[in-house]
Coordinates of C-alpha atoms in Angstrom, one line a residue:
Chain E
M36 CA -38.3 1.6 7.5
K37 CA -34.7 0.8 8.8
A38 CA -34.3 -2.2 7.1
A39 CA -35.2 -0.4 3.9
Y40 CA -32.5 2.1 4.5
V41 CA -29.9 -0.7 5.0
R42 CA -31.0 -2.7 1.7
A43 CA -30.6 0.9 0.0
M44 CA -27.5 1.1 1.3
D45 CA -26.5 -2.6 0.3
A46 CA -27.5 -1.8 -3.3
L47 CA -25.6 1.4 -3.3
Y48 CA -22.2 0.0 -1.7
L49 CA -22.6 -2.9 -4.6
I50 CA -23.1 0.0 -7.3
C51 CA -20.0 1.5 -5.9
V52 CA -17.8 -1.6 -5.9
A53 CA -19.1 -2.8 -9.4
L54 CA -18.2 0.8 -10.4
A55 CA -14.5 0.7 -9.1
G56 CA -14.4 -3.1 -9.9
V57 CA -15.3 -2.5 -13.9
S58 CA -13.3 0.6 -13.8
L59 CA -10.0 -1.5 -12.3
I60 CA -10.3 -4.1 -14.8
L61 CA -11.0 -1.8 -18.0
M62 CA -7.7 0.4 -16.6
A63 CA -5.9 -3.5 -16.7
L64 CA -7.3 -4.0 -19.9
I65 CA -6.9 -0.9 -21.9
I66 CA -3.3 0.3 -21.1
P67 CA -1.8 -3.0 -22.5
W68 CA -4.3 -2.5 -25.5
G69 CA -2.1 0.8 -26.0
V70 CA 1.4 -0.9 -26.0
F71 CA 0.1 -3.4 -28.5
T72 CA -1.1 -0.7 -30.9
R73 CA 2.1 1.2 -30.2
Y74 CA 4.3 -1.7 -30.7
V75 CA 2.4 -4.3 -32.9
L76 CA 0.0 -2.2 -35.1
N77 CA 2.6 0.6 -35.1
S78 CA 0.1 3.2 -34.6
G79 CA -0.5 4.1 -30.9
S80 CA -3.9 4.8 -29.9
S81 CA -4.0 8.4 -27.7
W82 CA -7.0 7.1 -25.9
P83 CA -5.9 4.7 -23.5
E84 CA -3.9 7.2 -21.0
P85 CA -6.6 9.8 -20.8
L86 CA -9.2 7.4 -20.7
S87 CA -7.4 5.3 -17.7
I88 CA -7.2 8.4 -15.7
L89 CA -10.5 9.2 -16.0
L90 CA -11.6 5.7 -14.9
M91 CA -8.9 6.1 -12.0
I92 CA -11.0 9.1 -10.9
L93 CA -14.2 6.9 -10.6
F94 CA -12.4 4.1 -9.1
T95 CA -11.0 6.3 -6.4
F96 CA -14.0 8.4 -5.4
A97 CA -16.4 5.3 -5.9
G98 CA -14.2 2.9 -3.8
A99 CA -13.6 5.3 -1.1
A100 CA -17.2 5.5 -0.2
A101 CA -17.4 1.9 -0.3
C102 CA -14.5 1.4 1.9
Y103 CA -15.9 4.1 4.6
R104 CA -19.1 1.7 4.8
A105 CA -16.6 -1.7 5.0
R106 CA -14.6 0.4 7.7
A107 CA -11.4 -0.4 5.4
H108 CA -10.0 3.3 5.8
I109 CA -6.7 3.2 7.7
A110 CA -7.4 5.0 11.1
V111 CA -5.4 5.0 14.2
T112 CA -7.4 3.7 17.0
L113 CA -5.0 3.5 19.8
F114 CA -6.1 6.6 21.8
A115 CA -9.6 5.8 21.6
N116 CA -9.2 2.2 22.8
L117 CA -7.3 3.9 25.8
A118 CA -10.0 6.0 26.7
T119 CA -12.8 5.2 29.1
A120 CA -16.4 4.2 27.6
P121 CA -18.1 7.3 27.5
V122 CA -15.0 9.2 26.1
R123 CA -14.9 6.4 23.3
T124 CA -18.7 7.5 22.5
G125 CA -17.7 10.9 22.3
F126 CA -15.0 10.3 19.9
A127 CA -16.9 8.1 17.7
L128 CA -19.2 10.9 17.5
L129 CA -16.8 13.3 16.6
V130 CA -15.2 11.1 14.1
E131 CA -18.7 10.5 12.0
V132 CA -19.1 14.4 12.2
A133 CA -15.7 15.1 11.0
M134 CA -16.4 12.4 8.1
A135 CA -19.7 14.3 7.6
A136 CA -18.4 17.8 7.4
L137 CA -15.5 16.6 4.9
S138 CA -18.3 14.8 2.7
L139 CA -20.2 18.0 2.9
F140 CA -17.5 19.8 1.3
M141 CA -16.7 17.4 -1.3
V142 CA -20.5 17.9 -2.2
I143 CA -20.7 21.4 -2.3
W144 CA -17.1 22.4 -3.8
G145 CA -17.1 19.5 -6.0
T146 CA -20.3 20.5 -7.8
E147 CA -19.2 23.9 -7.7
L148 CA -15.9 22.6 -9.6
V149 CA -18.3 20.5 -12.0
G150 CA -20.3 23.8 -12.7
V151 CA -17.0 26.1 -13.6
T152 CA -15.7 23.2 -16.0
W153 CA -18.7 22.0 -17.6
N154 CA -18.4 23.9 -20.5
Q155 CA -14.9 23.0 -21.3
V156 CA -14.0 19.8 -23.3
I157 CA -11.3 17.1 -22.6
A158 CA -8.9 17.4 -25.6
E159 CA -8.7 13.6 -26.4
F160 CA -12.6 13.1 -25.9
P161 CA -14.3 16.5 -27.7
F162 CA -17.9 15.3 -26.9
L163 CA -16.8 14.8 -22.8
S164 CA -16.9 17.7 -20.9
V165 CA -14.1 18.5 -18.4
G166 CA -16.8 18.5 -15.4
V167 CA -17.5 14.8 -16.1
T168 CA -13.7 14.5 -14.9
Y169 CA -14.8 16.3 -11.3
L170 CA -18.4 14.5 -11.1
P171 CA -17.0 11.5 -9.0
L172 CA -15.9 14.0 -6.2
P173 CA -19.4 15.4 -5.3
I174 CA -21.1 12.2 -6.1
G175 CA -18.6 10.2 -3.9
G176 CA -19.2 12.8 -1.2
A177 CA -22.9 12.1 -1.2
I178 CA -22.8 8.4 -1.2
T179 CA -20.2 8.9 1.8
L180 CA -22.8 11.0 3.7
L181 CA -25.8 8.3 3.1
F182 CA -23.3 6.1 4.6
I183 CA -22.5 8.2 7.7
V184 CA -26.5 8.6 8.1
E185 CA -27.0 5.0 8.0
R186 CA -23.7 4.5 11.0
A187 CA -25.2 7.1 12.8
W188 CA -28.8 6.3 12.8
I189 CA -28.8 2.2 12.4
G190 CA -25.5 1.3 13.1
P191 CA -22.2 -0.3 11.1
P192 CA -23.3 -3.3 8.7
S193 CA -23.6 -6.5 10.7
R194 CA -20.8 -9.2 9.8
D195 CA -23.2 -11.0 7.7
S196 CA -23.7 -8.2 5.5
I197 CA -22.7 -8.0 1.9
V198 CA -20.0 -5.9 2.9
F199 CA -17.7 -8.9 4.5
R200 CA -19.2 -11.6 2.6
E201 CA -16.5 -14.1 1.1
P202 CA -16.8 -17.0 -1.0
A203 CA -17.7 -20.3 0.5
S204 CA -14.4 -21.7 -0.4
A205 CA -12.6 -19.1 1.6
D206 CA -10.9 -20.4 4.9
Chain K
M277 CA 1.5 29.4 14.0
D278 CA 0.7 28.2 10.1
A279 CA 2.5 24.8 11.2
L280 CA 1.0 24.5 14.5
I281 CA -2.5 24.9 12.8
L282 CA -2.2 22.4 10.0
L283 CA -0.3 19.9 12.1
G284 CA -1.9 20.2 15.0
S285 CA -5.4 19.8 13.5
L286 CA -4.0 16.6 11.5
F287 CA -2.7 15.2 14.5
L288 CA -5.8 15.8 16.6
L289 CA -8.0 14.4 13.9
I290 CA -5.9 11.1 13.7
A291 CA -5.7 11.0 17.6
I292 CA -9.6 11.1 18.0
G293 CA -10.1 8.2 15.2
V294 CA -10.8 9.9 12.1
P295 CA -9.4 7.8 9.4
V296 CA -6.0 9.0 8.2
A297 CA -7.0 10.1 4.8
Y298 CA -10.0 11.9 5.6
A299 CA -8.0 13.9 8.3
L300 CA -5.3 15.0 5.9
G301 CA -8.3 16.4 3.8
L302 CA -9.7 17.9 6.8
A303 CA -6.5 19.4 7.8
A304 CA -6.1 20.8 4.7
L305 CA -9.3 22.8 4.5
V306 CA -8.5 24.0 8.1
G307 CA -5.1 25.2 6.8
A308 CA -6.7 26.7 3.8
I309 CA -9.5 28.4 5.9
W310 CA -6.6 29.8 8.4
I311 CA -4.5 31.5 5.3
D312 CA -7.4 32.2 3.4
I313 CA -6.9 30.4 0.3
P314 CA -10.2 29.6 -1.8
L315 CA -11.6 26.0 -0.9
E316 CA -12.1 25.0 -4.8
A317 CA -8.3 25.5 -5.0
V318 CA -8.1 22.8 -2.5
M319 CA -10.9 20.7 -4.3
L320 CA -9.0 20.7 -7.0
K321 CA -5.8 19.7 -5.8
I322 CA -7.6 16.7 -4.1
S323 CA -8.7 15.5 -7.5
D324 CA -5.5 16.3 -9.1
G325 CA -3.8 14.2 -6.8
V326 CA -5.2 11.1 -8.2
D327 CA -5.3 12.3 -11.9
N328 CA -1.9 11.0 -12.5
F329 CA -0.9 8.2 -15.1
S330 CA 2.2 7.0 -12.9
L331 CA -0.6 6.4 -10.1
L332 CA -2.0 3.9 -12.2
A333 CA 1.0 1.5 -11.7
I334 CA -0.6 1.3 -7.6
P335 CA -3.6 -0.5 -8.4
F336 CA -2.1 -2.9 -10.9
F337 CA 0.8 -4.1 -8.7
V338 CA -1.5 -4.8 -6.1
L339 CA -3.9 -6.7 -8.2
A340 CA -1.4 -8.7 -9.8
G341 CA 0.1 -9.7 -6.4
A342 CA -3.0 -10.5 -5.2
I343 CA -4.1 -12.6 -8.1
M344 CA -0.7 -14.4 -7.9
A345 CA -1.0 -14.7 -4.2
E346 CA -4.5 -16.2 -4.4
G347 CA -4.1 -18.0 -7.1
G348 CA -1.6 -20.7 -5.3
M349 CA 1.6 -18.8 -6.0
A350 CA 2.3 -18.7 -2.1
R351 CA 2.1 -22.7 -1.9
R352 CA 4.6 -23.0 -5.0
L353 CA 7.1 -20.4 -3.9
V354 CA 7.3 -22.4 -0.5
A355 CA 8.1 -25.6 -2.2
L356 CA 10.5 -23.7 -4.0
A357 CA 12.4 -21.9 -1.2
N358 CA 11.8 -25.9 0.7
V359 CA 13.9 -27.2 -2.5
M360 CA 16.8 -24.6 -2.0
V361 CA 17.2 -24.3 1.6
G362 CA 14.8 -26.7 3.8
F363 CA 17.4 -29.5 4.3
I364 CA 19.5 -27.1 6.8
R365 CA 19.0 -27.3 10.2
G366 CA 16.2 -24.8 11.0
G367 CA 15.6 -25.0 7.4
L368 CA 11.6 -24.3 7.3
S369 CA 12.4 -20.9 9.1
L370 CA 14.8 -20.0 6.4
V371 CA 12.0 -21.3 4.1
N372 CA 9.8 -19.0 5.2
I373 CA 11.9 -15.9 4.6
L374 CA 12.9 -17.3 1.3
A375 CA 9.8 -17.6 0.1
S376 CA 9.0 -14.0 1.1
T377 CA 11.8 -12.9 -0.6
F378 CA 10.4 -14.9 -3.8
F379 CA 6.6 -13.5 -2.6
G380 CA 8.3 -9.9 -2.9
C381 CA 9.0 -10.5 -6.6
I382 CA 5.3 -10.6 -7.5
S383 CA 3.5 -8.5 -4.6
G384 CA 4.7 -5.5 -2.9
S385 CA 2.4 -6.0 0.3
S386 CA 4.0 -7.3 3.3
V387 CA 0.2 -8.0 4.7
A388 CA -0.6 -10.3 1.8
D389 CA 2.8 -12.0 2.4
T390 CA 2.2 -12.2 5.8
A391 CA -1.5 -13.7 5.1
S392 CA -0.1 -16.0 2.4
I393 CA 3.2 -17.0 3.5
G394 CA 2.0 -17.6 7.0
S395 CA -1.1 -19.6 6.3
V396 CA 1.1 -22.1 4.8
M397 CA 4.2 -22.1 6.8
I398 CA 3.2 -21.2 10.5
P399 CA 1.2 -24.6 10.8
Q400 CA 3.7 -26.7 8.8
M401 CA 6.8 -25.2 11.2
E402 CA 4.7 -25.8 14.4
K403 CA 4.0 -29.4 13.2
A404 CA 7.7 -29.9 12.4
G405 CA 8.6 -28.6 16.3
Y406 CA 9.2 -25.1 16.0
P407 CA 7.4 -23.2 18.7
R408 CA 4.2 -21.1 16.8
V409 CA 5.5 -17.6 18.2
F410 CA 8.6 -18.2 16.7
A411 CA 7.0 -19.0 13.3
T412 CA 4.9 -16.1 13.8
N413 CA 8.1 -13.9 14.1
V414 CA 9.8 -15.4 11.4
T415 CA 7.0 -14.7 9.1
I416 CA 6.2 -11.1 10.2
T417 CA 9.9 -9.7 9.9
G418 CA 10.4 -12.1 6.9
S419 CA 7.3 -10.4 5.1
V420 CA 9.1 -6.9 5.2
Q421 CA 11.2 -7.7 2.4
A422 CA 8.1 -7.3 0.1
I423 CA 8.0 -3.6 0.5
L424 CA 11.7 -3.4 -0.8
I425 CA 12.1 -6.2 -3.5
P426 CA 10.8 -4.9 -6.4
P427 CA 8.3 -4.5 -7.9
S428 CA 6.8 -2.4 -5.0
H429 CA 4.1 -0.2 -4.9
N430 CA 5.3 1.7 -2.1
A431 CA 8.2 2.7 -4.0
V432 CA 5.6 4.2 -6.3
I433 CA 4.0 6.0 -3.5
Y434 CA 7.3 7.5 -2.5
S435 CA 7.9 8.6 -5.9
L436 CA 4.6 10.4 -6.2
A437 CA 5.3 11.7 -2.5
A438 CA 8.6 13.0 -3.6
G439 CA 6.5 15.1 -6.6
G440 CA 7.4 12.5 -9.2
T441 CA 10.8 13.9 -9.6
V442 CA 12.6 10.2 -8.4
S443 CA 12.5 7.9 -10.9
I444 CA 10.5 4.6 -10.4
A445 CA 12.6 2.1 -12.1
H446 CA 15.8 3.6 -10.0
L447 CA 13.9 3.0 -6.9
F448 CA 13.1 -0.6 -8.1
L449 CA 16.6 -1.0 -8.6
A450 CA 17.3 0.4 -5.4
G451 CA 15.3 -1.9 -3.4
V452 CA 17.0 -5.2 -4.5
I453 CA 20.2 -4.9 -2.2
P454 CA 18.3 -3.9 0.9
G455 CA 15.5 -6.5 0.4
L456 CA 18.3 -9.2 0.0
L457 CA 20.1 -8.0 3.0
L458 CA 17.1 -7.9 5.0
G459 CA 16.3 -11.5 4.3
L460 CA 20.0 -12.6 4.8
S461 CA 20.2 -10.9 8.3
L462 CA 17.0 -12.7 9.4
M463 CA 18.2 -16.1 7.9
T464 CA 21.4 -15.8 9.4
L465 CA 19.7 -14.8 13.3
C466 CA 17.3 -17.9 12.3
L467 CA 20.3 -20.2 11.5
A468 CA 21.6 -18.9 15.0
I469 CA 18.4 -19.4 16.8
A470 CA 18.0 -23.2 15.2
Q471 CA 21.2 -24.3 16.3
R472 CA 20.7 -23.0 19.8
E473 CA 17.4 -24.6 20.4
G474 CA 18.0 -27.8 18.4
Y475 CA 15.2 -26.9 15.5
P476 CA 15.0 -30.0 13.4
K477 CA 16.2 -30.3 9.6
G478 CA 14.1 -30.9 6.4
K479 CA 14.8 -33.5 3.9
P480 CA 16.4 -32.9 0.6
V481 CA 14.1 -32.8 -2.3
P482 CA 14.7 -35.6 -4.9
L483 CA 16.2 -33.7 -8.0
R484 CA 13.5 -34.7 -10.4
E485 CA 10.9 -33.6 -8.0
A486 CA 12.6 -30.0 -7.5
G487 CA 12.7 -29.9 -11.2
K488 CA 9.1 -29.9 -11.5
I489 CA 8.8 -27.5 -8.3
A490 CA 11.2 -25.0 -10.1
I491 CA 9.1 -25.0 -13.2
E492 CA 5.8 -24.4 -11.8
A493 CA 6.8 -21.4 -9.6
F494 CA 9.0 -20.1 -12.4
W495 CA 5.9 -18.8 -14.0
G496 CA 5.0 -16.7 -11.2
L497 CA 8.4 -15.5 -10.6
L498 CA 8.6 -14.2 -14.2
T499 CA 6.3 -11.7 -13.4
M500 CA 9.2 -9.4 -11.9
F501 CA 11.3 -10.1 -15.2
I502 CA 8.3 -9.0 -16.9
I503 CA 8.0 -5.5 -15.1
L504 CA 11.4 -4.9 -14.5
G505 CA 12.5 -6.1 -17.9
G506 CA 9.9 -3.7 -19.6
I507 CA 10.9 -1.0 -17.6
L508 CA 14.6 -1.1 -18.1
S509 CA 14.6 -1.8 -21.5
G510 CA 12.3 1.2 -22.3
V511 CA 9.8 -0.8 -23.8
F512 CA 6.9 0.0 -21.1
T513 CA 6.7 2.7 -18.7
A514 CA 6.1 1.4 -14.9
T515 CA 2.1 1.9 -15.3
E516 CA 2.2 -0.2 -18.5
S517 CA 4.4 -3.0 -17.2
A518 CA 2.0 -3.3 -14.2
S519 CA -0.9 -3.8 -16.1
I520 CA 1.0 -6.0 -18.2
A521 CA 1.8 -7.9 -15.1
C522 CA -2.0 -8.1 -14.6
V523 CA -3.0 -9.8 -17.7
Y524 CA 0.3 -12.0 -17.1
A525 CA -0.9 -13.0 -13.7
F526 CA -4.5 -13.5 -14.8
L527 CA -3.6 -15.7 -17.5
V528 CA -0.9 -18.0 -15.3
T529 CA -3.4 -18.5 -12.3
M530 CA -6.5 -19.4 -14.3
F531 CA -4.8 -21.4 -17.5
I532 CA -1.4 -22.5 -16.1
Y533 CA -2.0 -23.1 -12.3
R534 CA -5.9 -23.6 -12.7
D535 CA -6.4 -23.2 -8.5
Y536 CA -8.3 -20.2 -8.5
K537 CA -12.3 -20.7 -9.2
W538 CA -13.6 -18.2 -11.7
R539 CA -16.8 -17.7 -9.4
D540 CA -14.2 -16.4 -6.8
L541 CA -13.0 -13.9 -9.0
P542 CA -15.4 -11.0 -8.1
Y543 CA -14.6 -11.5 -4.4
L544 CA -10.8 -11.1 -5.3
V545 CA -11.6 -7.7 -7.5
H546 CA -14.0 -6.7 -4.1
R547 CA -10.9 -7.2 -2.0
T548 CA -8.7 -5.5 -4.4
V549 CA -11.1 -2.3 -4.6
K550 CA -11.0 -2.0 -1.0
T551 CA -7.3 -2.2 -0.5
V552 CA -6.6 0.1 -3.4
A553 CA -9.1 2.8 -3.1
M554 CA -8.1 3.6 0.6
V555 CA -4.6 4.3 -0.7
M556 CA -5.7 6.0 -3.5
I557 CA -7.8 8.3 -1.5
L558 CA -5.1 8.7 0.8
I559 CA -2.9 10.2 -2.2
G560 CA -5.6 12.5 -3.3
F561 CA -6.3 14.1 0.4
A562 CA -2.6 14.1 0.9
S563 CA -2.4 16.1 -2.3
G564 CA -4.6 18.8 -0.9
F565 CA -2.5 18.7 2.5
G566 CA 0.8 19.1 0.5
Y567 CA -0.3 22.1 -1.2
I568 CA -1.5 23.9 2.1
M569 CA 1.8 22.9 3.4
A570 CA 3.6 24.1 0.4
L571 CA 2.0 27.4 0.5
M572 CA 2.8 27.6 4.1
Q573 CA 6.4 26.5 3.5
L574 CA 6.5 24.2 6.2
P575 CA 9.2 22.0 4.3
F576 CA 11.4 25.1 4.3
K577 CA 10.9 25.6 7.9
V578 CA 11.6 22.3 9.1
T579 CA 14.8 22.2 6.9
E580 CA 15.7 25.3 8.8
F581 CA 14.7 23.9 12.3
F582 CA 17.2 20.7 11.4
L583 CA 19.8 22.4 10.2
S584 CA 19.3 24.6 13.9
I585 CA 20.0 21.2 15.4
S586 CA 23.2 20.1 13.6
D587 CA 24.7 20.5 10.2
N588 CA 26.2 16.8 10.4
K589 CA 24.5 14.8 7.8
Y590 CA 24.5 11.7 10.0
V591 CA 23.1 13.3 12.8
I592 CA 20.3 14.3 11.1
L593 CA 19.8 11.1 9.5
L594 CA 19.6 9.3 13.1
L595 CA 17.3 12.0 14.2
I596 CA 15.0 11.3 11.6
N597 CA 15.3 7.5 11.8
L598 CA 14.3 8.0 15.7
M599 CA 11.3 9.9 14.5
L600 CA 9.9 8.0 11.7
L601 CA 10.6 4.8 14.1
A602 CA 8.5 6.6 16.8
L603 CA 5.6 7.4 13.9
G604 CA 5.7 3.9 12.6
T605 CA 4.6 2.5 16.0
L606 CA 1.7 4.6 15.8
M607 CA 0.6 4.8 11.9
D608 CA 0.6 2.8 8.7
L609 CA 3.2 3.1 6.1
A610 CA 1.3 4.6 3.3
P611 CA -0.1 7.5 5.2
L612 CA 3.5 8.0 6.8
L613 CA 5.4 7.9 3.2
L614 CA 2.5 10.6 2.0
I615 CA 2.6 12.7 4.9
C616 CA 6.4 12.9 5.9
T617 CA 8.1 12.7 2.0
P618 CA 7.0 16.1 1.2
I619 CA 8.4 17.4 4.5
L620 CA 11.8 15.3 5.1
L621 CA 12.9 14.9 1.7
P622 CA 13.8 18.8 1.0
V623 CA 15.7 18.5 4.7
V624 CA 18.0 15.5 3.4
V625 CA 18.7 16.7 0.1
K626 CA 20.1 19.7 1.6
F627 CA 22.2 17.7 3.7
G628 CA 23.4 15.8 0.2
V629 CA 21.3 12.6 0.3
D630 CA 20.2 11.2 -2.8
P631 CA 16.4 10.8 -2.8
V632 CA 16.7 7.2 -4.2
H633 CA 18.7 6.8 -1.2
F634 CA 16.1 8.5 1.4
G635 CA 13.5 6.4 -0.3
M636 CA 15.0 3.1 0.9
I637 CA 15.8 4.5 4.2
M638 CA 12.1 5.4 4.5
L639 CA 10.6 2.1 3.3
V640 CA 13.1 0.2 5.7
N641 CA 12.5 2.2 8.6
L642 CA 8.6 2.3 7.8
G643 CA 8.7 -1.5 7.5
I644 CA 9.9 -2.0 10.8
G645 CA 6.7 0.2 12.1
L646 CA 4.5 -2.3 10.5
I647 CA 5.4 -4.9 13.1
T648 CA 6.1 -2.9 16.1
P649 CA 2.9 -2.8 18.6
P650 CA 0.9 -0.7 19.7
V651 CA 0.1 -0.2 15.6
G652 CA 1.3 -2.7 13.1
S653 CA -1.0 -4.0 10.6
V654 CA 1.6 -7.0 9.6
L655 CA 1.8 -7.8 13.4
F656 CA -1.7 -7.8 13.7
V657 CA -2.4 -10.1 10.6
G658 CA 0.3 -12.1 12.0
C659 CA -0.9 -12.6 15.0
A660 CA -4.5 -13.3 13.7
V661 CA -3.1 -16.0 11.1
A662 CA -1.2 -17.6 13.9
K663 CA -3.6 -17.1 16.7
V664 CA -1.4 -15.9 19.0
S665 CA -1.4 -12.8 21.2
I666 CA 0.7 -9.5 20.3
E667 CA 1.9 -9.8 23.8
Q668 CA 3.4 -13.3 22.8
V669 CA 5.3 -11.9 19.9
T670 CA 6.5 -8.7 21.5
K671 CA 8.0 -10.8 24.4
T672 CA 10.2 -12.9 21.7
I673 CA 10.5 -10.9 18.6
W674 CA 13.6 -8.6 20.1
P675 CA 16.5 -10.0 18.3
F676 CA 14.4 -9.8 15.1
Y677 CA 14.1 -6.2 15.7
L678 CA 17.5 -6.0 16.4
A679 CA 18.5 -7.6 13.1
M680 CA 16.0 -5.1 11.2
L681 CA 17.6 -2.4 13.2
I682 CA 21.1 -3.0 12.0
V683 CA 19.9 -3.4 8.3
L684 CA 18.1 -0.1 8.9
M685 CA 21.6 1.5 9.9
L686 CA 23.6 -0.2 7.4
V687 CA 21.0 1.3 4.6
T688 CA 21.3 4.7 6.1
Y689 CA 24.9 5.0 6.3
V690 CA 26.3 2.9 3.3
P691 CA 24.5 4.6 0.4
A692 CA 26.0 2.3 -2.2
I693 CA 24.0 -0.4 -0.6
S694 CA 20.7 1.3 -2.1
L695 CA 22.8 3.4 -4.9
W696 CA 25.0 0.7 -6.9
I697 CA 22.4 -1.3 -8.7
P698 CA 20.5 2.2 -10.2
S699 CA 24.2 3.5 -10.8
L700 CA 24.7 0.7 -13.1
V701 CA 21.8 1.7 -15.2
T702 CA 21.2 4.5 -17.4
F703 CA 17.7 5.9 -19.1

């Protein structure tokens, strides 16, 4: 059961990184395209900028969930490191509770925001709801919650996990 | 009481080890509940925080820097620096610092600089007879130039934290002299230490070989000219120039240098996602925090507090510097920029300090924080690359700290160091 959950979280982690990575690459390509159409084709496209912003939101919340599993977020561990082992364990528990509380807030109030804005449309993309813009918030929160459950139930990903994998050519 | 609730909950959460980004989000929630603000409004501000076109410059600058750094650029910059200063006594320490100056032109990350330049230079310096700890000190202090020399994604973060009212182009230009001044100060110190300790001289590089090295490094250094040229000529915005720099960096790395393997690209994107996403979520949550802070009129109260201490601009700047140096020993640069800028900028503006000048003060100051214990990301990376202990470094790094503090005081009290170049350019 635990192994299956870890495999599922590995898959979810890969999906998050892939979504964020593809968003990043697309953003890096469509903005130069906007410059190209403005200066070379003499008819600037209006879609690269709003589309990049949509991708940026997706990148941020999918990437942030992946960062939690990879322990990449900046944290001050000085005081925890100075504390005795039982206090350190207590701190670690409190950190996970705090993270879970904020992720839950993102799920609940993010969903509320998506609901409220679902019937409005984005000016540049009339076929897209404004709610889509806010969708990465509750989804990112829900994925972070699943990663928190993994950490609390099974523990952090091992060093040979997909999270820390580097190319064979790296030092 | 409002401030106590907001800042108290923030510092408590940070102290127990909650990631700074999430601590900002939670403190914003606590503050919103305390002053009875609908939580949807906080949620909206968090999303709006990353819903900003200028912000896109940050991932692009990081990505372009990562492509260049991992695609063999560090080695070429070290070779170019060696041509220029390697033949002087203590030359390799100067090469290390000059390579960081060049590296700053392609990447705004001190951590990436330390990892890239350090892994090339530290073993080379040790082999030539320099103590490994000295090589580490040179590498980590030299890397702070990267956050000042344009393009600096930290300057973009400062601009956003200042509410987007400070021009990114002006900040980029303002960073040139402080960055070079820092490099020159460290080089002067290294020269003095090299003379005293009798560190070796390198051999001059033959002209023909020097030309070849310069051409190889030229392609990478051109990145900065594309970025600055594009912005200053008004052809591109900062974000557009950063995205073009990404495409350019990719083309140079994969088709001119050809050091990087195609199959390793997904790993590079993976690492960049982790580096950038943590900054972006920090910006998002800091936006929610800033919103609550503004509703509580915290910046106004802080300004009043400073005015009650002194009405002398120089005293206030000294106090702010001391406070930031203390905070910098505990926390990383990006979160401190995002937390402190909205609070302190109104204070210094009230005292007549230019926001661009204050940006440089913050970057130099918090740059020092990157290499001071107990928490200094560049210090940690430098020690890991060199395989030396933090204790060994902190025992010997004091002359370098002193040189950096002198630069900080000069940048603080001589505004022209930051403002002269931007004053030459009108937009």
